[in-house]
Coordinates of C-alpha atoms in Angstrom, one line a residue:
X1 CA 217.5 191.3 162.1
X2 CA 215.6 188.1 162.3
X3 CA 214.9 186.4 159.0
X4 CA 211.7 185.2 160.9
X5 CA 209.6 188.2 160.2
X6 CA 207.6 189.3 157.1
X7 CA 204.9 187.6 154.7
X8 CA 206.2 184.8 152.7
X9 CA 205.8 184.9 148.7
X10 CA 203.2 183.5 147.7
X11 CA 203.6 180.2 145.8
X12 CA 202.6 179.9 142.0
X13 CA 199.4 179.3 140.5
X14 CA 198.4 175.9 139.4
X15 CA 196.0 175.6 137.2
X16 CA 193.1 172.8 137.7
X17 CA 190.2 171.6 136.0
X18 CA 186.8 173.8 137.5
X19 CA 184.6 171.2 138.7
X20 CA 181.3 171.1 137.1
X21 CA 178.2 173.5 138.3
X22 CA 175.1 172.0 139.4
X23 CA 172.6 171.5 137.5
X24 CA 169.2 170.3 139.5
X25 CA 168.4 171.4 143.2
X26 CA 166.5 169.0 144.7
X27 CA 163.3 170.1 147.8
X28 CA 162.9 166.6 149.4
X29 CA 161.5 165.8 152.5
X30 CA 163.4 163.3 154.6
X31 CA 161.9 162.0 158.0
X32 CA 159.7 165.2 158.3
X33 CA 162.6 167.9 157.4
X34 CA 163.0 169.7 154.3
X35 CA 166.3 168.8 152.6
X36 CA 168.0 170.5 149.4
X37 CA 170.6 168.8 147.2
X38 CA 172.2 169.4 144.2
X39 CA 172.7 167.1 141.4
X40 CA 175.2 167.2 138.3
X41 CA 173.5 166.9 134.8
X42 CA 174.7 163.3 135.0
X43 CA 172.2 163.0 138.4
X44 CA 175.5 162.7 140.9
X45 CA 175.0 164.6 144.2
X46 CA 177.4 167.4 144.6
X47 CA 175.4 168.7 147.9
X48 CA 173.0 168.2 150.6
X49 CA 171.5 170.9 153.0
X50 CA 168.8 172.0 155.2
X51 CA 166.1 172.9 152.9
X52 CA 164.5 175.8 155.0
X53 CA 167.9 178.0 154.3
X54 CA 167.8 181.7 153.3
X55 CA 170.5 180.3 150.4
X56 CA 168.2 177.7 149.3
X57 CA 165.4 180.1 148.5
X58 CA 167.9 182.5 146.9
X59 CA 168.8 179.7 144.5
X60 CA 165.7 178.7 143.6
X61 CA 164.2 182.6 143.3
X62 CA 162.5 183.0 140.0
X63 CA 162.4 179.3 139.0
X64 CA 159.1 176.7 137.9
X65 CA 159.9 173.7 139.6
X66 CA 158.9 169.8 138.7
X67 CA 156.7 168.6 140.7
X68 CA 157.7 164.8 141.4
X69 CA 161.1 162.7 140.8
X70 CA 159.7 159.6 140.0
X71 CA 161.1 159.2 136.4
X72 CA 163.8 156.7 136.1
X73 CA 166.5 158.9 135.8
X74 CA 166.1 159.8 139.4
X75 CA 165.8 155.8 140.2
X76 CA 169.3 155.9 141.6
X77 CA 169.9 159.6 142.5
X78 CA 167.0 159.5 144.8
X79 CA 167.4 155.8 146.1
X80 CA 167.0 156.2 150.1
X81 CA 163.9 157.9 149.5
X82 CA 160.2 156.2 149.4
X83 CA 158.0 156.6 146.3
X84 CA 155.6 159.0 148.2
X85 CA 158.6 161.6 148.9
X86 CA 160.2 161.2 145.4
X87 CA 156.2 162.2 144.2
X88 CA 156.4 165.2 146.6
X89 CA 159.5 166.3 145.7
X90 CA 160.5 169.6 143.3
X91 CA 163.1 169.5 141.1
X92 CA 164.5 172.6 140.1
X93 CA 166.5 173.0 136.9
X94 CA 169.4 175.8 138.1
X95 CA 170.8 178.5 135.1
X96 CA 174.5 177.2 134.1

């Protein structure tokens, strides 16, 4: 018989640090489209996407959000936005 055939053994486990869950989703609009991202606690984007999702409003089912992200601790977070978006904008603070 071949020794080509058959599933090979799985290799072991190695165990990692989890990365960090996200804290803050994000409803922006950018040039006229409706665009979600996630933030650490620290304010670093983990993730950007479309806005108008099915996932998006699953995430953000049952939460207040924050109207405006104009506070300085979005300063650089939210950089290649204009003031008037950054008002618009609602911050959602996500369960951990």
């Amino acid at each position: 018989m071949s020794q080509g055939f058959g599933m090979e053994t799985p290799s072991k486990h190695h165990h990692t640090a989890l990365r960090k869950a996200a804290r803050y989703l994000v409803l922006i609009d950018s040039g006229g489209y409706a665009v979600a991202r996630l933030f650490l606690e620290s304010r670093e984007q983990v993730a950007e996407f479309d806005g108008a999702t099915e996932e998006t409003n699953s995430m953000i089912s049952g939460l207040t959000a924050t109207h405006g992200a104009s506070g300085a601790e979005w300063d650089q977070a939210l950089a290649g936005h204009s003031a008037e978006e950054r008002a618009a904008a609602e911050v959602f603070e996500l369960k951990v």
